PDB file of C-alpha atoms in Angstrom:
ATOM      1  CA  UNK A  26       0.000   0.000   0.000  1.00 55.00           C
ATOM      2  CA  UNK A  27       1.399   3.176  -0.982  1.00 65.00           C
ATOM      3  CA  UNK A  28       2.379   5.599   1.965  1.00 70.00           C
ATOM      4  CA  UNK A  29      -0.034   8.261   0.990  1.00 66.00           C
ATOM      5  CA  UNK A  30      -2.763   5.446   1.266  1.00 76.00           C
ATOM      6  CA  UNK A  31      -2.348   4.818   4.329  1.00 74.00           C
ATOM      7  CA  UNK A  32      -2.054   8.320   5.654  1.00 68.00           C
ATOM      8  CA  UNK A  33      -5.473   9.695   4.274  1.00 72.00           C
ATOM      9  CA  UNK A  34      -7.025   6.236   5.542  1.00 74.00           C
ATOM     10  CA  UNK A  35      -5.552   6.829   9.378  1.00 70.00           C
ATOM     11  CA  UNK A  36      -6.606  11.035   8.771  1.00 65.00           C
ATOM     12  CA  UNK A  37      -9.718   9.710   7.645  1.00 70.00           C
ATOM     13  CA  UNK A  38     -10.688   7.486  10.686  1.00 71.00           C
ATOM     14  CA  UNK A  39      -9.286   9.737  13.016  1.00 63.00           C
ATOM     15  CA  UNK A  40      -6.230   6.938  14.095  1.00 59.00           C
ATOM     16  CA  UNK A  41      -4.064  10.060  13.444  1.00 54.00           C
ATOM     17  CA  UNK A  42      -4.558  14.145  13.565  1.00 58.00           C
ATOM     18  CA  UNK A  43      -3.970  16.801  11.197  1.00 57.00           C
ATOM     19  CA  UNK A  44      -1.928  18.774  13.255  1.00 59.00           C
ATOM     20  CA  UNK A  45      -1.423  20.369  17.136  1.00 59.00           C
ATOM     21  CA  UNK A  46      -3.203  23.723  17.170  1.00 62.00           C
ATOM     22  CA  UNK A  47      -1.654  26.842  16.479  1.00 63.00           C
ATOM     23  CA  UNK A  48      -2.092  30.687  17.233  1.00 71.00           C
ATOM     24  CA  UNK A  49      -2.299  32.484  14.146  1.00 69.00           C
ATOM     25  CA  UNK A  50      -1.634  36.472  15.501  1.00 74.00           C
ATOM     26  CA  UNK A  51      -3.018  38.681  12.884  1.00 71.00           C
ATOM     27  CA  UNK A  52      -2.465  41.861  11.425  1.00 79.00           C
ATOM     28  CA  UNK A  53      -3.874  45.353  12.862  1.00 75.00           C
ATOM     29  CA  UNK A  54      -5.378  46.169   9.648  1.00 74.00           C
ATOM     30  CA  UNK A  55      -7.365  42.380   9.918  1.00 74.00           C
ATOM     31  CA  UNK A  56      -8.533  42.990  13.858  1.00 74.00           C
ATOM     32  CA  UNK A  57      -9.852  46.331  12.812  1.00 68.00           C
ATOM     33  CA  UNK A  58     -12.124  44.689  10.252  1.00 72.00           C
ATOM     34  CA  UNK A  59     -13.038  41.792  12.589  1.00 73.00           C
ATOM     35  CA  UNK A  60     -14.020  43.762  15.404  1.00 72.00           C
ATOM     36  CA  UNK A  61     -15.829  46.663  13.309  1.00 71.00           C
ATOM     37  CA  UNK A  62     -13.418  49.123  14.812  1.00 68.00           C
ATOM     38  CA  UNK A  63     -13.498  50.441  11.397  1.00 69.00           C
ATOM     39  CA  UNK A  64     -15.682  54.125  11.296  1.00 73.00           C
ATOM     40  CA  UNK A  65     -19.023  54.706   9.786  1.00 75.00           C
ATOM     41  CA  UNK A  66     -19.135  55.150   5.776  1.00 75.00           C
ATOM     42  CA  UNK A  67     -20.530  58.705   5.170  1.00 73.00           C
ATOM     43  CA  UNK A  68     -22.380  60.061   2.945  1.00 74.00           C
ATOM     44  CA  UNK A  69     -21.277  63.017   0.433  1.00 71.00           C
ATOM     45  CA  UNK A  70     -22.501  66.416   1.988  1.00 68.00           C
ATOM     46  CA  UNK A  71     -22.243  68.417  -0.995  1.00 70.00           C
ATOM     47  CA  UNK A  72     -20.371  71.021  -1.717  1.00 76.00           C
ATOM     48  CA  UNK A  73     -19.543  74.000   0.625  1.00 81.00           C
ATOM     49  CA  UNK A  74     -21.800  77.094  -1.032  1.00 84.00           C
ATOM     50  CA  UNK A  75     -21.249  80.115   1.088  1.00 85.00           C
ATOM     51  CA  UNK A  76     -23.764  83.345   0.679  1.00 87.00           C
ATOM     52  CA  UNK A  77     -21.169  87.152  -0.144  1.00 89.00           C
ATOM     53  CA  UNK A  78     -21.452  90.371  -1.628  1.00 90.00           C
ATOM     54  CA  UNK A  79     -19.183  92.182  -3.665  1.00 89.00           C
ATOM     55  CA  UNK A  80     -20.124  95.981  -4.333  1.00 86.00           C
ATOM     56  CA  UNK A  81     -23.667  96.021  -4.843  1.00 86.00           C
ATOM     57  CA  UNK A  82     -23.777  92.482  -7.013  1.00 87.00           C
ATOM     58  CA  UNK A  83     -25.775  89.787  -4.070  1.00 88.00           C
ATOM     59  CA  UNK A  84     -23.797  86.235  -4.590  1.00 87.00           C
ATOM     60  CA  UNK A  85     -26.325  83.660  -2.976  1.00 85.00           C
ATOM     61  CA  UNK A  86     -24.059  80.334  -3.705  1.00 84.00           C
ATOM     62  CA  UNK A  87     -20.556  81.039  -4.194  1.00 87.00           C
ATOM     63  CA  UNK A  88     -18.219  77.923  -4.315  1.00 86.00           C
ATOM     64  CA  UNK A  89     -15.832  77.037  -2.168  1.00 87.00           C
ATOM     65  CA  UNK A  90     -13.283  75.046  -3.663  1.00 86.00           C
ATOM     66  CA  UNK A  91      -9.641  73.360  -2.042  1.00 83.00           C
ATOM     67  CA  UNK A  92      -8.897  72.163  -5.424  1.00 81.00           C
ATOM     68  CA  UNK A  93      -8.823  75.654  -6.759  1.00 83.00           C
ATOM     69  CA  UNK A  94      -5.882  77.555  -6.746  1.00 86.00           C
ATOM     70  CA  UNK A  95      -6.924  80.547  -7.963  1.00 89.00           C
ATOM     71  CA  UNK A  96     -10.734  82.749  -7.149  1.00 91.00           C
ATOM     72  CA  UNK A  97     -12.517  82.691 -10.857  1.00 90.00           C
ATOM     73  CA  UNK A  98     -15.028  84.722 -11.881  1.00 89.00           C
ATOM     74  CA  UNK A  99     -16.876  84.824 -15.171  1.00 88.00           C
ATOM     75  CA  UNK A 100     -16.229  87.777 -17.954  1.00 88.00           C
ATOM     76  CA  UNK A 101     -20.548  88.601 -17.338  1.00 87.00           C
ATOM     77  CA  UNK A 102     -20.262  88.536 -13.560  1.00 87.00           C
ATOM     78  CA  UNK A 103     -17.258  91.299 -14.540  1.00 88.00           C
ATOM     79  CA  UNK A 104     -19.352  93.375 -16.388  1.00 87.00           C
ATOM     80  CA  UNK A 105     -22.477  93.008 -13.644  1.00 87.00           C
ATOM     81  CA  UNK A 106     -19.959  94.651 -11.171  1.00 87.00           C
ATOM     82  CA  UNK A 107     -19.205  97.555 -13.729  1.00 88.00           C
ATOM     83  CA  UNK A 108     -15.417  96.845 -14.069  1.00 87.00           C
ATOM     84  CA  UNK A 109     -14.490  98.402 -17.020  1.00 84.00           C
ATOM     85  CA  UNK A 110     -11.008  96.465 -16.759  1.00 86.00           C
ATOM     86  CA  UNK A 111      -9.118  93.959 -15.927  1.00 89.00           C
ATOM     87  CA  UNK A 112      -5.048  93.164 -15.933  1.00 90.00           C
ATOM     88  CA  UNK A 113      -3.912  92.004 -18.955  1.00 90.00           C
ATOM     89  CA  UNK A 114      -1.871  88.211 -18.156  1.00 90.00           C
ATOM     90  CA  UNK A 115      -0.375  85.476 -19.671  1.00 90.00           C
ATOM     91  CA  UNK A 116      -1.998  83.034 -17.468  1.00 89.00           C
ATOM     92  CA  UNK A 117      -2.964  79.462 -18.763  1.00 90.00           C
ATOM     93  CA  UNK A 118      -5.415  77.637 -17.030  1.00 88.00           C
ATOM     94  CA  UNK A 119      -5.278  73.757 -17.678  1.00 86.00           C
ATOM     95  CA  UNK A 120      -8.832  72.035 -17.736  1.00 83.00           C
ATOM     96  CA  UNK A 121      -9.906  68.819 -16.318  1.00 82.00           C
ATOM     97  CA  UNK A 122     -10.571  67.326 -19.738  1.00 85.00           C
ATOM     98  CA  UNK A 123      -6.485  68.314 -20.542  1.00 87.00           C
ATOM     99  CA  UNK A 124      -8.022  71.638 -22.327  1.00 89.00           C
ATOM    100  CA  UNK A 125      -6.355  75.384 -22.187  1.00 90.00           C
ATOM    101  CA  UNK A 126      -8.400  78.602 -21.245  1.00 88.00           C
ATOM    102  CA  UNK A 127      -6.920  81.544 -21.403  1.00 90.00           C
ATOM    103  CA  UNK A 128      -8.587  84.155 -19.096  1.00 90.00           C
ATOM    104  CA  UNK A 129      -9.896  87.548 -20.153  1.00 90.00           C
ATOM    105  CA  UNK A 130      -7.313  89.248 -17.395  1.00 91.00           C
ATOM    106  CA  UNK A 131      -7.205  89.612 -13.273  1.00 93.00           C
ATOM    107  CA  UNK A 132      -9.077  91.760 -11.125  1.00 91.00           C
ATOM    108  CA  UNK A 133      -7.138  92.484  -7.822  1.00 90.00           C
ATOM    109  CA  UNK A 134      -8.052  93.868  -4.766  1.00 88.00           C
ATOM    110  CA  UNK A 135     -11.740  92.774  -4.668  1.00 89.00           C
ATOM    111  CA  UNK A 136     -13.653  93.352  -1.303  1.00 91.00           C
ATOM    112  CA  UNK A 137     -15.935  90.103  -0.370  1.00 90.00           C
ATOM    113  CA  UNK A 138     -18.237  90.733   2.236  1.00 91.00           C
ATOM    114  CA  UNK A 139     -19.080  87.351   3.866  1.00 89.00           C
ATOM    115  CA  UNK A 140     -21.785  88.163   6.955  1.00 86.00           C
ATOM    116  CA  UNK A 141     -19.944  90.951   9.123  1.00 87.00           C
ATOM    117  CA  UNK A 142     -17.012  90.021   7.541  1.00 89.00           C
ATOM    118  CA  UNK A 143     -14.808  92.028   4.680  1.00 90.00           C
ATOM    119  CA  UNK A 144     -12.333  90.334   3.070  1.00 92.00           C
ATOM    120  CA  UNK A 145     -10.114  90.827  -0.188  1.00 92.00           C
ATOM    121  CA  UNK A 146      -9.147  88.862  -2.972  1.00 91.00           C
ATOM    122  CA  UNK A 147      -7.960  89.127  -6.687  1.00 92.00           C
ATOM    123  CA  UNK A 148      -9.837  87.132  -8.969  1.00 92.00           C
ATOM    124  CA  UNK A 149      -9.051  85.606 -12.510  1.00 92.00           C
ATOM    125  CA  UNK A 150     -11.368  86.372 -15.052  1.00 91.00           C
ATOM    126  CA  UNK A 151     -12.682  83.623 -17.638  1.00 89.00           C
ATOM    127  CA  UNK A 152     -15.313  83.905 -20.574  1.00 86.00           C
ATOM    128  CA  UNK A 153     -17.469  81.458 -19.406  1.00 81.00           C
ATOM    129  CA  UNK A 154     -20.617  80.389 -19.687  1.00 76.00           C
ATOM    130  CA  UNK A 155     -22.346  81.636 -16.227  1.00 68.00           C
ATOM    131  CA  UNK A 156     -24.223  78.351 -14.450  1.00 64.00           C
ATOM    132  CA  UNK A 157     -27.766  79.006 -12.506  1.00 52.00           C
ATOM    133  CA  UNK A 158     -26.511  78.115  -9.114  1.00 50.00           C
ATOM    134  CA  UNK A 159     -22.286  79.315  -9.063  1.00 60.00           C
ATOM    135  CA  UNK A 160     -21.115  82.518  -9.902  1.00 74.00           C
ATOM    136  CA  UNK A 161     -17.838  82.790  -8.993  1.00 87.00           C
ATOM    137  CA  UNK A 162     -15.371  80.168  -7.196  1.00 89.00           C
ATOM    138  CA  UNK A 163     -13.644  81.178  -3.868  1.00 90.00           C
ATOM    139  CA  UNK A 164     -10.040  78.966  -4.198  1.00 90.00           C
ATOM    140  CA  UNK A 165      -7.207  78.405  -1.747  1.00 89.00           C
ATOM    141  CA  UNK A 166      -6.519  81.838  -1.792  1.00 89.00           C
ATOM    142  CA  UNK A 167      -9.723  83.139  -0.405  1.00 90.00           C
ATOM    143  CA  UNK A 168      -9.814  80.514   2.217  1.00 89.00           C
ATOM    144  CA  UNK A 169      -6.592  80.861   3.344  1.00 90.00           C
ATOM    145  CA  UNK A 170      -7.187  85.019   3.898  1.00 90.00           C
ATOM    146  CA  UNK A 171     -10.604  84.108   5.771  1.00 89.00           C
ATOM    147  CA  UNK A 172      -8.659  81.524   7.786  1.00 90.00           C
ATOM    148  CA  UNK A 173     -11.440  79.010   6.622  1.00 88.00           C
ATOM    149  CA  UNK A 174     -11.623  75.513   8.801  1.00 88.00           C
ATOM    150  CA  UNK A 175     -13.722  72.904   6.467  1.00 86.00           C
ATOM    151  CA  UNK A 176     -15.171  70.240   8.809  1.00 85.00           C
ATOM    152  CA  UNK A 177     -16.899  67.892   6.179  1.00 82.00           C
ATOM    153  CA  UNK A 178     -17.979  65.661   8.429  1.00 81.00           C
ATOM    154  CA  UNK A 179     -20.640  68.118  10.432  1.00 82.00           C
ATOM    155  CA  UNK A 180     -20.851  69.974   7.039  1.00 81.00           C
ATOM    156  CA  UNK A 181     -19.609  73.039   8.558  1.00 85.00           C
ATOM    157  CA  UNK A 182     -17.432  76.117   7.187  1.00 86.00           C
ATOM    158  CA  UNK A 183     -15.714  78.297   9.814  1.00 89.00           C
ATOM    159  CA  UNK A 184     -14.077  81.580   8.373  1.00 89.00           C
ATOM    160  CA  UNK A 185     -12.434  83.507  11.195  1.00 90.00           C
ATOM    161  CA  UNK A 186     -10.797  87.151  11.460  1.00 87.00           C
ATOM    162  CA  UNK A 187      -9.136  87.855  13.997  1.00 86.00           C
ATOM    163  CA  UNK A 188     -10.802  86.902  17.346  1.00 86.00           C
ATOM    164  CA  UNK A 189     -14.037  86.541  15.803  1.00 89.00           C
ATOM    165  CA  UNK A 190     -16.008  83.409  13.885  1.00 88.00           C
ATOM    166  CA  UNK A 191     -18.449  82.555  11.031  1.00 87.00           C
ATOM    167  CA  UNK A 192     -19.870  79.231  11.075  1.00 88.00           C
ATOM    168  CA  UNK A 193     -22.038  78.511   7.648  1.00 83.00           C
ATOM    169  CA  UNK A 194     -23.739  74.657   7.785  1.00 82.00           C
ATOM    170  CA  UNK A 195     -24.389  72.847   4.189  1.00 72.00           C
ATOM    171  CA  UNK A 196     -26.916  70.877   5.154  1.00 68.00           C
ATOM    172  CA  UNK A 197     -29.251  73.764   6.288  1.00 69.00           C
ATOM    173  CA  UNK A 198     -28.271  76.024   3.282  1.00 56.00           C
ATOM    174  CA  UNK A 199     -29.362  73.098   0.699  1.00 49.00           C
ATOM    175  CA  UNK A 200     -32.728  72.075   2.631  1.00 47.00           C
ATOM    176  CA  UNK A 201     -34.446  75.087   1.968  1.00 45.00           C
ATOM    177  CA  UNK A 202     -35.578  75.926  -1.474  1.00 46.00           C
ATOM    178  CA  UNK A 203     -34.076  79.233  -3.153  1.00 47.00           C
ATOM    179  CA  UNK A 204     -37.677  81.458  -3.332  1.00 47.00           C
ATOM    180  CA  UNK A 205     -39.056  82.876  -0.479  1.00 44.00           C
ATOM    181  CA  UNK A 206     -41.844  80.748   1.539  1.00 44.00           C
ATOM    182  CA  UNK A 207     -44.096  83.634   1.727  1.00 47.00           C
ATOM    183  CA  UNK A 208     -44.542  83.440  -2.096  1.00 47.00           C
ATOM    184  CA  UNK A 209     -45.622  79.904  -1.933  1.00 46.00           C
ATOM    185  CA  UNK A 210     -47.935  80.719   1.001  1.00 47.00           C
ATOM    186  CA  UNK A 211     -49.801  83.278  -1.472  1.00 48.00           C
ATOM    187  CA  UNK A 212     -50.898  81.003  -4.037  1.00 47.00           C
ATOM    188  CA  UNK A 213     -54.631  79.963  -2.442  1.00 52.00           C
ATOM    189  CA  UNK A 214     -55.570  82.996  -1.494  1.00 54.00           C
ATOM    190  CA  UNK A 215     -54.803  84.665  -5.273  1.00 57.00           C
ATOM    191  CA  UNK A 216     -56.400  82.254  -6.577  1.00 59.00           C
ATOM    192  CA  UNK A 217     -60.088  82.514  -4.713  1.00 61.00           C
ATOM    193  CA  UNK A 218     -59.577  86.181  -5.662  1.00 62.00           C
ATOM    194  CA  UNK A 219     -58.798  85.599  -9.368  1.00 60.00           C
ATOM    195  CA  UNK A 220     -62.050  83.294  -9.008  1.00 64.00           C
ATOM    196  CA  UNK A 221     -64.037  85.650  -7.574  1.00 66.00           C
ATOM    197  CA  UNK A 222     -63.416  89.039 -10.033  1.00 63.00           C
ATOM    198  CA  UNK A 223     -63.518  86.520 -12.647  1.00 65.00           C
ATOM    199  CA  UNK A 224     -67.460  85.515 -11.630  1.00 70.00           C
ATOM    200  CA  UNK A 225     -67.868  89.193 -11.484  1.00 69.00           C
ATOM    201  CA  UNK A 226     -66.753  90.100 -15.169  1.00 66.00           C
ATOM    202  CA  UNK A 227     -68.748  87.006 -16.381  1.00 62.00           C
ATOM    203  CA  UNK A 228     -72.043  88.203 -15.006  1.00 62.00           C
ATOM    204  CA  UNK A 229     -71.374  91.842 -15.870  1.00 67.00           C
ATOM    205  CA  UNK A 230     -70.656  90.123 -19.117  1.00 62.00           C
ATOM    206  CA  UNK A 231     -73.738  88.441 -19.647  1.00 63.00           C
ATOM    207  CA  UNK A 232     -75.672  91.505 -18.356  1.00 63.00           C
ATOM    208  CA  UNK A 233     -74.087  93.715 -20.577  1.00 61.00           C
ATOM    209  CA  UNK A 234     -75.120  91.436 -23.899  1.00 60.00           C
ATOM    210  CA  UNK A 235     -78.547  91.042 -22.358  1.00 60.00           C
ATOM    211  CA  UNK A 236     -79.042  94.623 -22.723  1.00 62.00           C
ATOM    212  CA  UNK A 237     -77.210  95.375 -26.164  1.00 61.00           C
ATOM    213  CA  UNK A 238     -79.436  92.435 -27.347  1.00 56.00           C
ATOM    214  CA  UNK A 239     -81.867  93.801 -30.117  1.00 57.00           C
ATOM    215  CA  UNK A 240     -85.594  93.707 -28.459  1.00 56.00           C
ATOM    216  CA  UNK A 241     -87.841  92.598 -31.237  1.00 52.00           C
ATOM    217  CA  UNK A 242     -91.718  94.081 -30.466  1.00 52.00           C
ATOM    218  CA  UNK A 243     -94.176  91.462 -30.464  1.00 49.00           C
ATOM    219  CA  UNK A 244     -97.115  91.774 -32.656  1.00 50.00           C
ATOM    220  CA  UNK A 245    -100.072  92.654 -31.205  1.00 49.00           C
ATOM    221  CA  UNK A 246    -101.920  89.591 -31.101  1.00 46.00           C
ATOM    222  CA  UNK A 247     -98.939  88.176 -29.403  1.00 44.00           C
ATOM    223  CA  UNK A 248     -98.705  90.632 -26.485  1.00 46.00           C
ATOM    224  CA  UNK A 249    -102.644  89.877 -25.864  1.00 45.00           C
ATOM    225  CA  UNK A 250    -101.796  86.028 -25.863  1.00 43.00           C
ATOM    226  CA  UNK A 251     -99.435  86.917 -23.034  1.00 46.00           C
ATOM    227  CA  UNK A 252    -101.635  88.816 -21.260  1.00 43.00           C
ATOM    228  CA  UNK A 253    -104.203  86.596 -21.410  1.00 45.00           C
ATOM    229  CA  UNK A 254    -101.293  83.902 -20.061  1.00 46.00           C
ATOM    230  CA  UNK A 255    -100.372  85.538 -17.222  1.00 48.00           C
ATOM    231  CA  UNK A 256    -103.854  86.053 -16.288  1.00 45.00           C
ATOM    232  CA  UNK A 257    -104.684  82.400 -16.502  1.00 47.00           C
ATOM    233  CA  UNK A 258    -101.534  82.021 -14.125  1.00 49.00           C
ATOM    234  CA  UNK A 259    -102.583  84.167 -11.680  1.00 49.00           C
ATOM    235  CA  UNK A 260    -105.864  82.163 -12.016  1.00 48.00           C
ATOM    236  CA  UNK A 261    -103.472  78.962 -10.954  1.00 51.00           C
ATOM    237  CA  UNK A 262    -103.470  77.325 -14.547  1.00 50.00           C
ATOM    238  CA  UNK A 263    -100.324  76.107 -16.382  1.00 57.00           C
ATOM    239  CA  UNK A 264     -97.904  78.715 -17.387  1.00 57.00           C
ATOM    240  CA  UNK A 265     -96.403  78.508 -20.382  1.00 58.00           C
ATOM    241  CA  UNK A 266     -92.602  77.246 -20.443  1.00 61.00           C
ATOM    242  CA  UNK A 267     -89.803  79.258 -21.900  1.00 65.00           C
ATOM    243  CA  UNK A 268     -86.706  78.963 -24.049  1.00 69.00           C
ATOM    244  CA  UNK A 269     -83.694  79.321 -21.664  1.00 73.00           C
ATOM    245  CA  UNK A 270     -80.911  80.886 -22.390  1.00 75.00           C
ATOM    246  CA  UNK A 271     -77.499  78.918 -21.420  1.00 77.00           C
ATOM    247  CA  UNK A 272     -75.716  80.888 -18.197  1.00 76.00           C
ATOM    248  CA  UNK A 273     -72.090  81.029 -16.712  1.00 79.00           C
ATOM    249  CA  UNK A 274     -70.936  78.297 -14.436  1.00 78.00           C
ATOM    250  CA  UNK A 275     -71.293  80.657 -11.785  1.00 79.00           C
ATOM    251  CA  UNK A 276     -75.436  81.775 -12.557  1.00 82.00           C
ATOM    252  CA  UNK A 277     -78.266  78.999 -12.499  1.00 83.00           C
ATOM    253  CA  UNK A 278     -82.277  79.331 -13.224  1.00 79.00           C
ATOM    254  CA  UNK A 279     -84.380  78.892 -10.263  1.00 82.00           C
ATOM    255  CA  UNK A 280     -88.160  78.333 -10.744  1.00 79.00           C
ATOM    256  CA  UNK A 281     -90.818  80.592  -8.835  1.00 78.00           C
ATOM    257  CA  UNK A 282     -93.623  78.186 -10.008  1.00 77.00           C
ATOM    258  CA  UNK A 283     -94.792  74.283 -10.294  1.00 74.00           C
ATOM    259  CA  UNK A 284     -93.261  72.435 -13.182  1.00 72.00           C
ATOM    260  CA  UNK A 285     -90.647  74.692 -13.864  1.00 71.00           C
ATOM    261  CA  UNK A 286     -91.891  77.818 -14.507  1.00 77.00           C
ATOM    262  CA  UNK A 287     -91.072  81.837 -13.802  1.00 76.00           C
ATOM    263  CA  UNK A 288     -87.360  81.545 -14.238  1.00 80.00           C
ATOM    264  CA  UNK A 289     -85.197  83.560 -12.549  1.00 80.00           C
ATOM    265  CA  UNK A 290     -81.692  83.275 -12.297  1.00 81.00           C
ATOM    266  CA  UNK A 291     -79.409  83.676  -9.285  1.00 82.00           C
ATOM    267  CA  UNK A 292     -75.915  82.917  -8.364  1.00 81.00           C
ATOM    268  CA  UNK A 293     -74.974  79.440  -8.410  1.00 80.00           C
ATOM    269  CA  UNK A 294     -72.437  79.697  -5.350  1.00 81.00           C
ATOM    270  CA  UNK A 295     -75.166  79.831  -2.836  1.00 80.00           C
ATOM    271  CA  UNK A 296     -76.249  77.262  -0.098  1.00 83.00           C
ATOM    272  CA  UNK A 297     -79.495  75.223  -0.120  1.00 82.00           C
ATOM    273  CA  UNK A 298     -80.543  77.397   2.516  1.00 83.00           C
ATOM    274  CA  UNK A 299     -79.596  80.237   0.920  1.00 82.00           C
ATOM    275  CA  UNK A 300     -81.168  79.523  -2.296  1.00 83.00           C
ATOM    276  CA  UNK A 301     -84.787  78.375  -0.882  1.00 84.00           C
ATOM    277  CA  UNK A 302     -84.846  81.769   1.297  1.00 84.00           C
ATOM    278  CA  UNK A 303     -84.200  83.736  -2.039  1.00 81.00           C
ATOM    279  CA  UNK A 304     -86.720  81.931  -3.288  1.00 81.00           C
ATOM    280  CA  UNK A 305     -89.487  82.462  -0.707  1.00 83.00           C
ATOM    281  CA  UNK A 306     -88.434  86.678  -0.591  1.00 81.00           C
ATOM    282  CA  UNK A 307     -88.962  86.428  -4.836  1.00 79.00           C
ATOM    283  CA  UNK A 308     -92.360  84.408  -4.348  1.00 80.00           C
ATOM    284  CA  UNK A 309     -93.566  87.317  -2.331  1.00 77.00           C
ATOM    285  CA  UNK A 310     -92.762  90.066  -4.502  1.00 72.00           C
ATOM    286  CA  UNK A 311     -93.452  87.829  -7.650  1.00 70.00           C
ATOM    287  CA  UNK A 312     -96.537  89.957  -9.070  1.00 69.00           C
ATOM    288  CA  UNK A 313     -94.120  93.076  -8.765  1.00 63.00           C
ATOM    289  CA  UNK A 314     -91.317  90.774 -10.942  1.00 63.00           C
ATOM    290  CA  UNK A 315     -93.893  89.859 -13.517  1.00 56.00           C
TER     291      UNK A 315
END
């Protein structure tokens, strides 16, 4: 029997053992893992937008950017500002996508009010298209004047001068949308109003083509039929039933008499109640409505 045999047989039937035990020590990278000493995975928080104002021009989102050297501005933001111009250089900037720009010329000594706080800064000039939501770009340069601390895991931007501190949070500045609340708290109440001067100008409306409508004068045998008709009515027989015109949403017909007859019309928005005590007030005066 082969030696190998008979080694996997004993192994096999447990006659002999693999091996003594052993203490593997491992690594610190390996207990880390094992024992989740590792930290919590976060989330990106955005990028750090901070509100500033330079001469009378209102930045609301101005970026904040480490990986800038340089504060950029764009050639329409320039002419916003009323710069007439900026100094000439022979600057290349160097593009993500391997690309050369060559900027429009440097504006220097720039003051950027952040808050309370004043502070300058030259800034490069590029003919750029302008995005919705970033203006200009506050680099290294700007940060490092302001004394700016980045703490990106509380999403919080300190700029300090001197003694004194600014503290600007992400997360609240991108929770609230851009308009005013107030504006969105207006949009009912316009509307009822809209609704209402617009039932007004329909009614006027109709009234108005009511009485521009030609009157045609009945012959005269006609006028006697009606007379004789609203005598039988006041007799209590049938009245004759009329050709309606068609009203506004907001106007409706309402019927003084059985079997709908002596139209009137009256405003649609009313209540039952309403409507039935209109009704009794208009049955009461009805010989004076004719």
């Amino acid at each position: 029997m082969p030696l190998y045999t008979k080694f996997l047989k004993e192994l096999m039937t447990r006659k002999r053992n693999w091996g003594e035990k052993e203490t593997v020590v491992l690594t610190e990278e390996c207990s880390a893992i094992i024992q989740k000493k590792l930290p919590q995975k976060m989330m990106d928080p955005g990028s750090f937008q901070i509100p500033c104002i330079i001469g009378d021009i209102t930045i609301e989102k101005a970026l904040c950017d480490l990986g800038a050297s340089i504060n950029l501005m764009s050639l329409n933001m320039m002419r916003r500002m009323r710069i007439e111009e900026a100094k000439p250089t022979r600057m290349a900037l160097q593009l993500a996508d391997r690309t050369f720009k060559f900027p429009h010329g440097v504006v220097e000594d720039l003051l950027v009010k952040v808050g309370e706080f004043i502070f300058p800064a030259d800034f490069v000039v590029l003919d750029m298209e302008e995005e919705a939501n970033t203006s200009i770009i506050l680099g290294r340069s700007f940060l490092a004047t302001a004394r700016a601390i980045i703490d990106v895991q509380k999403g919080e931007l300190v700029l300090r001068l001197q003694e004194e501190k600014m503290v600007f949070n992400v997360f609240k500045a991108t929770s609230y949308p851009k308009e005013a609340i107030g504006e969105c708290m207006m949009v009912d109440t316009i509307e009822q109003i809209v609704q209402g001067v617009l039932e007004e100008e329909q009614y006027e409306g109709s009234m108005k083509l009511e009485q521009q409508a030609p009157r045609e004068e009945p012959p005269q045998g006609t006028m006697e039929s009606s007379i004789m008709t609203n005598h039988k009515d006041n007799n209590g027989e049938e009245a004759p039933k009329l050709e309606l015109k068609v009203l506004p949403p907001s106007l409706k017909y309402a019927y003084l008499g059985d079997n709908s007859t002596y139209p009137v019309i009256i405003n649609s928005s009313l209540s039952k109640e309403q409507e039935e005590e209109l009704i009794q007030v208009l049955k009461q005066h009805k010989d004076a409505i004719g």
